Coordinates of C-alpha atoms and ligand atoms in Angstrom, one line a residue:
X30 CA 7.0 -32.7 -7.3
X31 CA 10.5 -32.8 -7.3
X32 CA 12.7 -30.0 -7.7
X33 CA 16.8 -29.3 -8.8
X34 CA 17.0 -26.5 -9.9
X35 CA 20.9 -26.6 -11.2
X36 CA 19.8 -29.6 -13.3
X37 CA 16.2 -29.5 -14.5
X38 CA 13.9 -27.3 -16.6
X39 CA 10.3 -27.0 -15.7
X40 CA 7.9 -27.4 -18.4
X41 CA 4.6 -25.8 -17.6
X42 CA 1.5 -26.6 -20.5
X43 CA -0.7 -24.1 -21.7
X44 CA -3.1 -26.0 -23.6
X45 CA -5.3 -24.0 -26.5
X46 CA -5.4 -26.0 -29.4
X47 CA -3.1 -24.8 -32.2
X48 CA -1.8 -22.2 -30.1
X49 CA -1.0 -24.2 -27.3
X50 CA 2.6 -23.5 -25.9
X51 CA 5.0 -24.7 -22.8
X52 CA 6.4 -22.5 -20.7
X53 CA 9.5 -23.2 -19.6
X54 CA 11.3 -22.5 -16.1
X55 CA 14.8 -23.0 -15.3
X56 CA 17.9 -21.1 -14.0
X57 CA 20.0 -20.7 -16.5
X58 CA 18.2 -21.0 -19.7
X59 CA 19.2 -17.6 -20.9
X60 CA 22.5 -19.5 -21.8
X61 CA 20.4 -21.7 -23.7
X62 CA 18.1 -19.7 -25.9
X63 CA 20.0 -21.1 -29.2
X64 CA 18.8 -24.1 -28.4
X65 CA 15.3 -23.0 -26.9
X66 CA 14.9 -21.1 -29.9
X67 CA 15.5 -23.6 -32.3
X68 CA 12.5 -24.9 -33.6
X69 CA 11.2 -21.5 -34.8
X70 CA 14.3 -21.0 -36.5
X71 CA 14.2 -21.2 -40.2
X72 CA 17.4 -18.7 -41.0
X73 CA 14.5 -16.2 -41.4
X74 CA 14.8 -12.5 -39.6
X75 CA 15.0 -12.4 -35.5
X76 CA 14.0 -9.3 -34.1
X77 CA 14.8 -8.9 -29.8
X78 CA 12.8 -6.2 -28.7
X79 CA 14.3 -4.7 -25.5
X80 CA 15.8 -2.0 -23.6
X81 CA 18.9 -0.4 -23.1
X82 CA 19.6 -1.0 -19.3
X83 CA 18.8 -5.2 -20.3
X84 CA 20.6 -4.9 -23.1
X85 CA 23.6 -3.9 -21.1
X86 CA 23.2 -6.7 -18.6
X87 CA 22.2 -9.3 -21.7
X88 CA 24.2 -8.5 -24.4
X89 CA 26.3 -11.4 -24.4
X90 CA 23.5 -13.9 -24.8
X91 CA 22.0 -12.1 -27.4
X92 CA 25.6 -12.1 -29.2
X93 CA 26.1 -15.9 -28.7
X94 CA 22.8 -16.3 -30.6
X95 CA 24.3 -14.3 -33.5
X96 CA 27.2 -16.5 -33.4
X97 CA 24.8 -19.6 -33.2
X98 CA 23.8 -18.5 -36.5
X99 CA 20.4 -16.6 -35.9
X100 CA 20.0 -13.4 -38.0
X101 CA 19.3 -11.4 -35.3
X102 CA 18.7 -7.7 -34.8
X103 CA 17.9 -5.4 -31.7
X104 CA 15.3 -2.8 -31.7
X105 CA 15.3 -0.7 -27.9
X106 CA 12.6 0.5 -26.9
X107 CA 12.1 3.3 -23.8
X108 CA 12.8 1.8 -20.0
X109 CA 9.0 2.9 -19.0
X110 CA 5.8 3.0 -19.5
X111 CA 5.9 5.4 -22.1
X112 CA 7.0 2.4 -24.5
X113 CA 3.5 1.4 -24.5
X114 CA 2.2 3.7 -27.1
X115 CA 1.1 3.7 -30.3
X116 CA 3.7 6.0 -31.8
X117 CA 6.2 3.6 -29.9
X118 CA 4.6 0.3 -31.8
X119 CA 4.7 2.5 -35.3
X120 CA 8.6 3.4 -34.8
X121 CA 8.7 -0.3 -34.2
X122 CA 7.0 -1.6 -37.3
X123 CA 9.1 0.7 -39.6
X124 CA 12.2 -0.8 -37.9
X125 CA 10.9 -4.0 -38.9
X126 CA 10.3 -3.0 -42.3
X127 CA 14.2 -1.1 -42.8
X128 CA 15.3 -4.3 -41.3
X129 CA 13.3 -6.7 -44.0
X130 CA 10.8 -8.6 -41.8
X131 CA 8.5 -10.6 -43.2
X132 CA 5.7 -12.4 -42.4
X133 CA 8.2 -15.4 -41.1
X134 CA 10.3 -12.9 -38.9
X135 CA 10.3 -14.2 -35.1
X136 CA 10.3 -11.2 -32.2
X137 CA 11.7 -12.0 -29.0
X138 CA 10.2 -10.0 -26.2
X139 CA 13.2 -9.3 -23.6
X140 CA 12.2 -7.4 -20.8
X141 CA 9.5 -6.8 -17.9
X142 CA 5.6 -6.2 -19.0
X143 CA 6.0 -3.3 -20.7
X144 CA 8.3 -4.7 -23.1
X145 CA 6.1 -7.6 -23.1
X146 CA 2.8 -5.9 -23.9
X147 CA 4.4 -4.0 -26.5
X148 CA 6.0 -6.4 -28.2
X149 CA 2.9 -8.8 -27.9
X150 CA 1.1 -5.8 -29.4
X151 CA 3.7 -5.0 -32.6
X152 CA 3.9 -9.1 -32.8
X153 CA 0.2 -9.1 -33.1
X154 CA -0.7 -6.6 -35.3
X155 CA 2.6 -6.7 -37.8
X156 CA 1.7 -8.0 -41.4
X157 CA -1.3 -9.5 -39.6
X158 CA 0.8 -11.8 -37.2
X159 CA 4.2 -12.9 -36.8
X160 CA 5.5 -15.4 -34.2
X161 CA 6.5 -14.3 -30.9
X162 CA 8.3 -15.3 -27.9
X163 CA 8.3 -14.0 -24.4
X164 CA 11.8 -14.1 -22.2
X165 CA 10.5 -12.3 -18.8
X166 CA 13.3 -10.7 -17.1
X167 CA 10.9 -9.2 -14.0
X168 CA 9.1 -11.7 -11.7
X169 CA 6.0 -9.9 -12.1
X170 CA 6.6 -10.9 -15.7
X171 CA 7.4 -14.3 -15.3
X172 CA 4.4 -15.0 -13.1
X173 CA 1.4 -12.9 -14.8
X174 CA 1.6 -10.4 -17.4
X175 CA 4.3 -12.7 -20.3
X176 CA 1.9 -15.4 -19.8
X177 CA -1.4 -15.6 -21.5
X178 CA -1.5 -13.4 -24.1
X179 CA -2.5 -10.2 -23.3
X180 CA -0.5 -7.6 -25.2
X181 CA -1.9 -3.4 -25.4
X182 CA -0.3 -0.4 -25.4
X183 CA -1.9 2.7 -23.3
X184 CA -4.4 6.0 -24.4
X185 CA -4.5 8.8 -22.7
X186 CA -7.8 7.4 -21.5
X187 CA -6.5 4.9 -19.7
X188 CA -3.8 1.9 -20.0
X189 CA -4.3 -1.5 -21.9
X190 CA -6.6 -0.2 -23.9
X191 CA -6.2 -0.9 -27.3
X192 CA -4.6 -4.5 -27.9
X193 CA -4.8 -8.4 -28.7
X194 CA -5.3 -11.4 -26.8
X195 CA -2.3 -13.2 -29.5
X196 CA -0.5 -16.1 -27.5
X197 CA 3.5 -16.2 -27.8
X198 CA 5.2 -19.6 -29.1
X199 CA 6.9 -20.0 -25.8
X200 CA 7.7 -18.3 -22.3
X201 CA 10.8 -19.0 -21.1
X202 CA 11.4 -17.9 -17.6
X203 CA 15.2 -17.9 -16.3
X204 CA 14.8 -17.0 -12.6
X205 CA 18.3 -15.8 -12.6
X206 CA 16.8 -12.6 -14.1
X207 CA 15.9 -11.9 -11.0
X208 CA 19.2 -11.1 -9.3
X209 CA 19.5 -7.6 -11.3
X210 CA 16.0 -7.0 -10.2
X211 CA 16.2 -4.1 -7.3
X212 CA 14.6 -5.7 -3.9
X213 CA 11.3 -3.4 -4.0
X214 CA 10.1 -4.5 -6.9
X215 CA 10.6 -8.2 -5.9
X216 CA 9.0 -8.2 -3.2
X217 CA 5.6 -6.3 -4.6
X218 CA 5.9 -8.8 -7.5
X219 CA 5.3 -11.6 -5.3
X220 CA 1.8 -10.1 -4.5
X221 CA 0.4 -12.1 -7.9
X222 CA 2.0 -15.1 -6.3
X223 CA 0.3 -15.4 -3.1
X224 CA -2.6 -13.6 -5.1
X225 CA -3.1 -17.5 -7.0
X226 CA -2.8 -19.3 -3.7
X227 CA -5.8 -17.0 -2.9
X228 CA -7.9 -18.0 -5.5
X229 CA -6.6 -21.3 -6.4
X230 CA -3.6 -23.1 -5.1
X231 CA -3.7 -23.5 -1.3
X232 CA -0.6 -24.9 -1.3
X233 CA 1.1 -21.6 -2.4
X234 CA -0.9 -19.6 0.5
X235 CA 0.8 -22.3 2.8
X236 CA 4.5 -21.5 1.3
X237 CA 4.6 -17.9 2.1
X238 CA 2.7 -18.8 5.7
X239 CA 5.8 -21.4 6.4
X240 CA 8.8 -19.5 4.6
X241 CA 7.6 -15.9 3.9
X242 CA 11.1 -14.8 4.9
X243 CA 12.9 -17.6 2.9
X244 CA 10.3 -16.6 -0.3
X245 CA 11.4 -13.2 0.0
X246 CA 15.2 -13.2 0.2
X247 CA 14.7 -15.0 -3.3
X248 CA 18.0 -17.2 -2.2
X249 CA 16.7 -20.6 -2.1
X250 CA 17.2 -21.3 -5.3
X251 CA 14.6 -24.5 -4.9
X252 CA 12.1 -22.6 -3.5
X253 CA 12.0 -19.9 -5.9
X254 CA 11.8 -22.4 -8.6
X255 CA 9.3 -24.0 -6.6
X256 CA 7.0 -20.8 -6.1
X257 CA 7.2 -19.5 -10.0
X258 CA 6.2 -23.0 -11.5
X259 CA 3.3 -23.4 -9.4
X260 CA 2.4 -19.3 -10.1
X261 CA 2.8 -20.2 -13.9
X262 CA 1.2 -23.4 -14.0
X263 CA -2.5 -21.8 -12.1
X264 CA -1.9 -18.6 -14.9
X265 CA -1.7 -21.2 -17.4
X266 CA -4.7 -23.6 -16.0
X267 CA -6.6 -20.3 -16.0
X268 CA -6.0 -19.3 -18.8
X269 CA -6.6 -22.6 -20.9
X270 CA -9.8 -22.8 -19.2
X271 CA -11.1 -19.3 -20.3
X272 CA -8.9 -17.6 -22.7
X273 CA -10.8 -14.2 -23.5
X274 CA -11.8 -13.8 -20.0
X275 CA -15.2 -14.4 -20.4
X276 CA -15.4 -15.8 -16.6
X277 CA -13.0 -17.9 -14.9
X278 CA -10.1 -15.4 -16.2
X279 CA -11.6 -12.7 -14.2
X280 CA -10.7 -14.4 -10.9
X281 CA -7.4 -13.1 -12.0
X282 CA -8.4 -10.1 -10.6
X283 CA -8.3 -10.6 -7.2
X284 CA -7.1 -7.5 -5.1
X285 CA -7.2 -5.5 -8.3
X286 CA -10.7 -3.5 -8.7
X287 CA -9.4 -1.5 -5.4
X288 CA -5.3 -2.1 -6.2
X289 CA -6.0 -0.4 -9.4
X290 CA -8.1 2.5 -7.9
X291 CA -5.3 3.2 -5.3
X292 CA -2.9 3.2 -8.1
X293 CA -5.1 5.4 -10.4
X294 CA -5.8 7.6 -7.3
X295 CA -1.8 8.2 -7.0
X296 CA -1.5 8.9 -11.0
X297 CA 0.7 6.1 -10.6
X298 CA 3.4 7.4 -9.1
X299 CA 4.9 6.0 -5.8
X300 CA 3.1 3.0 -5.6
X301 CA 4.4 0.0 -7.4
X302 CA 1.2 -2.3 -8.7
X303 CA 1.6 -5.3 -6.6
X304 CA 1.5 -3.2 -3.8
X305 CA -1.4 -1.5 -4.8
X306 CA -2.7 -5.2 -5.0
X307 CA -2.0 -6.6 -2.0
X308 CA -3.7 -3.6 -0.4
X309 CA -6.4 -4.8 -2.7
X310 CA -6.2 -8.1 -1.1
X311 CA -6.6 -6.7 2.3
X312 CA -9.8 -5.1 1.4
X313 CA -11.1 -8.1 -0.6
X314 CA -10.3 -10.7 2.2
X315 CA -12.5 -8.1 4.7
X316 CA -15.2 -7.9 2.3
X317 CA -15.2 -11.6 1.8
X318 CA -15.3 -11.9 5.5
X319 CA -18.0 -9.3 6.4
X320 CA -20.6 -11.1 3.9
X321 CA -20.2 -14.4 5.2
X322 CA -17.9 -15.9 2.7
X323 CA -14.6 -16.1 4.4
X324 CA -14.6 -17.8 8.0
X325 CA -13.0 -15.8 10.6
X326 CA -10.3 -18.0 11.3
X327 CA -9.3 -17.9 7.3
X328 CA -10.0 -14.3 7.8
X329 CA -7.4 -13.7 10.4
X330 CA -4.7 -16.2 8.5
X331 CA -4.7 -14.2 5.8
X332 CA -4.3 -10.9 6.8
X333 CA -1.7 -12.4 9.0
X334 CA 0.4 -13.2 6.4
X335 CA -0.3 -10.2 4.3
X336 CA 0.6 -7.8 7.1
X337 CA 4.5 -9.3 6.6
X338 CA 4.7 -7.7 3.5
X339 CA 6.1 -4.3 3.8
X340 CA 4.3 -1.6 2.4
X341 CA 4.7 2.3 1.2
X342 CA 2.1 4.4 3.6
X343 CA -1.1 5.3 1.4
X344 CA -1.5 8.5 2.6
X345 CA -4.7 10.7 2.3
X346 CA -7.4 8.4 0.3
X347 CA -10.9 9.5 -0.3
X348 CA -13.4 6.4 0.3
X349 CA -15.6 8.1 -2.2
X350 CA -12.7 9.0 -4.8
X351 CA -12.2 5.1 -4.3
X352 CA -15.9 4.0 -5.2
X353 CA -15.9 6.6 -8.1
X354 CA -12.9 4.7 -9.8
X355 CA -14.3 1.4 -9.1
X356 CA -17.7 2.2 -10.4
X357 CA -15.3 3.0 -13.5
X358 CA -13.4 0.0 -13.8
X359 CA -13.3 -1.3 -17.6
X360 CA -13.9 -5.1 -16.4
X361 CA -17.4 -3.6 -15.1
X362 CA -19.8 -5.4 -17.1
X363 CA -23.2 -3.8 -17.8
X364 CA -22.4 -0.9 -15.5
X365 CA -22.3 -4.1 -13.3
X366 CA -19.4 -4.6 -10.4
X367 CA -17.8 -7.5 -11.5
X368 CA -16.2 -7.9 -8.0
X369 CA -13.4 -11.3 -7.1
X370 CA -14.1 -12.1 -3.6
X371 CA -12.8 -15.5 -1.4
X372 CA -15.1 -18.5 -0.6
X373 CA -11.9 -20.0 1.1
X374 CA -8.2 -20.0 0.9
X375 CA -7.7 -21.6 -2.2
X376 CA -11.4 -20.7 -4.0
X377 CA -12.5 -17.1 -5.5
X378 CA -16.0 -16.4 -6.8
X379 CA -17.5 -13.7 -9.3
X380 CA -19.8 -11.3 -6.9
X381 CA -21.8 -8.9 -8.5
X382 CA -23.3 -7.4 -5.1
X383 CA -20.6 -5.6 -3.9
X384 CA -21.8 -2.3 -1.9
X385 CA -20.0 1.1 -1.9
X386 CA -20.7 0.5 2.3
X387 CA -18.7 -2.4 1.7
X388 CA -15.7 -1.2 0.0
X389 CA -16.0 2.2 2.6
X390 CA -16.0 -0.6 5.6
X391 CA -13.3 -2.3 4.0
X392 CA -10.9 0.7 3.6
X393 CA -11.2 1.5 7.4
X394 CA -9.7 -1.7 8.3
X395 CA -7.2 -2.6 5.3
X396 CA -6.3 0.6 3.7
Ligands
LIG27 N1 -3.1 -10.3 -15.7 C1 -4.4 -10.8 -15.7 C2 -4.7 -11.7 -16.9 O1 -3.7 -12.0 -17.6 O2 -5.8 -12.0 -17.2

């Protein structure tokens, strides 16, 4: 594959039948969503969904699609988490309704995941379904949570759930998004990245092996473009394959039964998610390796590269507070432990035989 990144746009397929879409990668193409936006654009009502601190930075482009013609209005939204809530989504339907949305209206989702899921969600569920589009400002976005059509808002009991699988028209992914982006979050973003050349795409494993520090200073304008269409292209192959995650999806999940227990264990505070997951990772790969899965020299080459990432101490975790969680985990099936472990570099498998004693073992070594 050949990359130029000042020139070309990356179309990766997501093929479902009718709700098949392309997503689309290029720097730049927040200059071009007129165009891009075209072919949904019937002089009907255009709602961006958003937030103020991108709105700031983006205001421009959303202007110069007013001035392209598009009958466009903003609805914010608040900067966190606390935007995925019901009473959130309700203050959002009404806007719609004040503003004279129809069933035809088109709502752009401009932001990071939470702006995604949320806007997924109101896109979803208003008048029964109206046509979205996701424009990923964060590369955790870009990669993973704007692709595939997960959209939720959070309970009390726990996040994501209550929600839609409902797939978006188009993902467009402008990678110069991510020079606003503060480094940290970055860096922790790329953890879904080397996540699919775990359990998929050797060839990505290999990148951050040869040019971690090139992949991380996000510079090499070739490379990056290089890293996010093969990311979006195994999320979309995925995807395609098993839509409502009734098995291959789940591979997805790699790092994440223990990332999300480490995260719930520090009420989510302090710990961004993708470095919850690549601590995950670490525990997964030593699992993989202590029942026989992983060879030893796989083993070592992946914690290897792992170990380069820089990471936020733990602190004080409680093996036992860690296999309650787990034992908890909504993608538990039957009270079963639905748990993503290695074959190789490059293959995941399903393994339901998980021990407690292997997560505790795990933690000594990884956490
Ligand atoms: N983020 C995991 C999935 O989309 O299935």
């Amino acid at each position: 594959m050949s990359y130029n990144p000042a020139q070309s746009i990356q179309s990766v397929p997501l093929a479902l039948a009718e709700d098949s879409y392309d997503i689309k990668i290029g720097f730049d193409l927040r200059h071009q969503l007129h165009e891009l936006f075209r072919p949904w654009n019937q002089g009907q009502q255009w709602i961006v969904l958003t937030q103020q601190a991108i709105f700031d930075l983006y205001a421009a482009e959303i202007d110069a699609l007013r001035t392209s013609g598009y009958k466009l209005d903003v609805i914010l939204v608040p900067g966190d988490e606390s935007a995925k809530h019901i009473g959130e989504a309700e203050k959002v339907w009404s806007k719609m309704v004040d503003l004279g949305c129809d069933r035809s209206s088109v709502l752009v989702a401009l932001g990071g995941g939470v702006v995604g899921d949320l806007g997924g969600f109101v896109a979803a569920t208003y008048m029964r379904g109206i046509p979205f589009i996701q424009v990923p400002t964060t590369l955790l976005a870009m990669i993973d949570s704007a692709i595939g059509g997960k959209t939720a808002v959070n309970l009390a009991a726990g996040k994501n759930l209550v929600g839609a699988i409902y797939q978006p028209k188009t993902v467009l992914v402008d990678p110069g998004f991510l020079a606003t982006l503060p480094r940290r979050n970055v860096i922790s973003s790329l953890a879904e990245a080397i996540k699919y050349g775990f359990i998929r795409d050797r060839s990505i494993f290999d990148l951050f092996v040869d040019r971690f520090d090139d992949l991380i200073k996000l510079d090499d304008k070739s490379l990056l473009t290089e890293i996010l269409t093969k990311s979006c292209r195994i999320k979309a192959q995925i995807v395609s394959n098993d839509q409502f995650e009734n098995g291959e999806r789940r591979l997805l999940n790699y790092g994440h039964t223990i990332g999300h227990a480490f995260e719930n264990l520090r009420a989510y505070q302090g710990l961004y998610h993708g470095e919850a997951v690549l601590y995950g990772m670490r525990c997964a790969n030593h699992i993989s390796w202590q029942k026989g899965l992983l060879d030893t020299q796989a083993y070592e080459a992946a914690q290897k590269v792992l170990a380069k990432f820089e990471l936020p101490d733990l602190g004080d975790i409680d093996p036992q507070q860690v296999i309650d969680v787990v034992a908890h985990d909504k993608k538990n099936i039957n009270g079963k432990l639905n748990f993503i472990l290695l074959n190789e570099i490059g293959e995941a498998t399903i393994s339901t035989d998980v021990t407690p004693q292997d997560i505790i073992d795990s933690l000594a070594v990884a956490a």
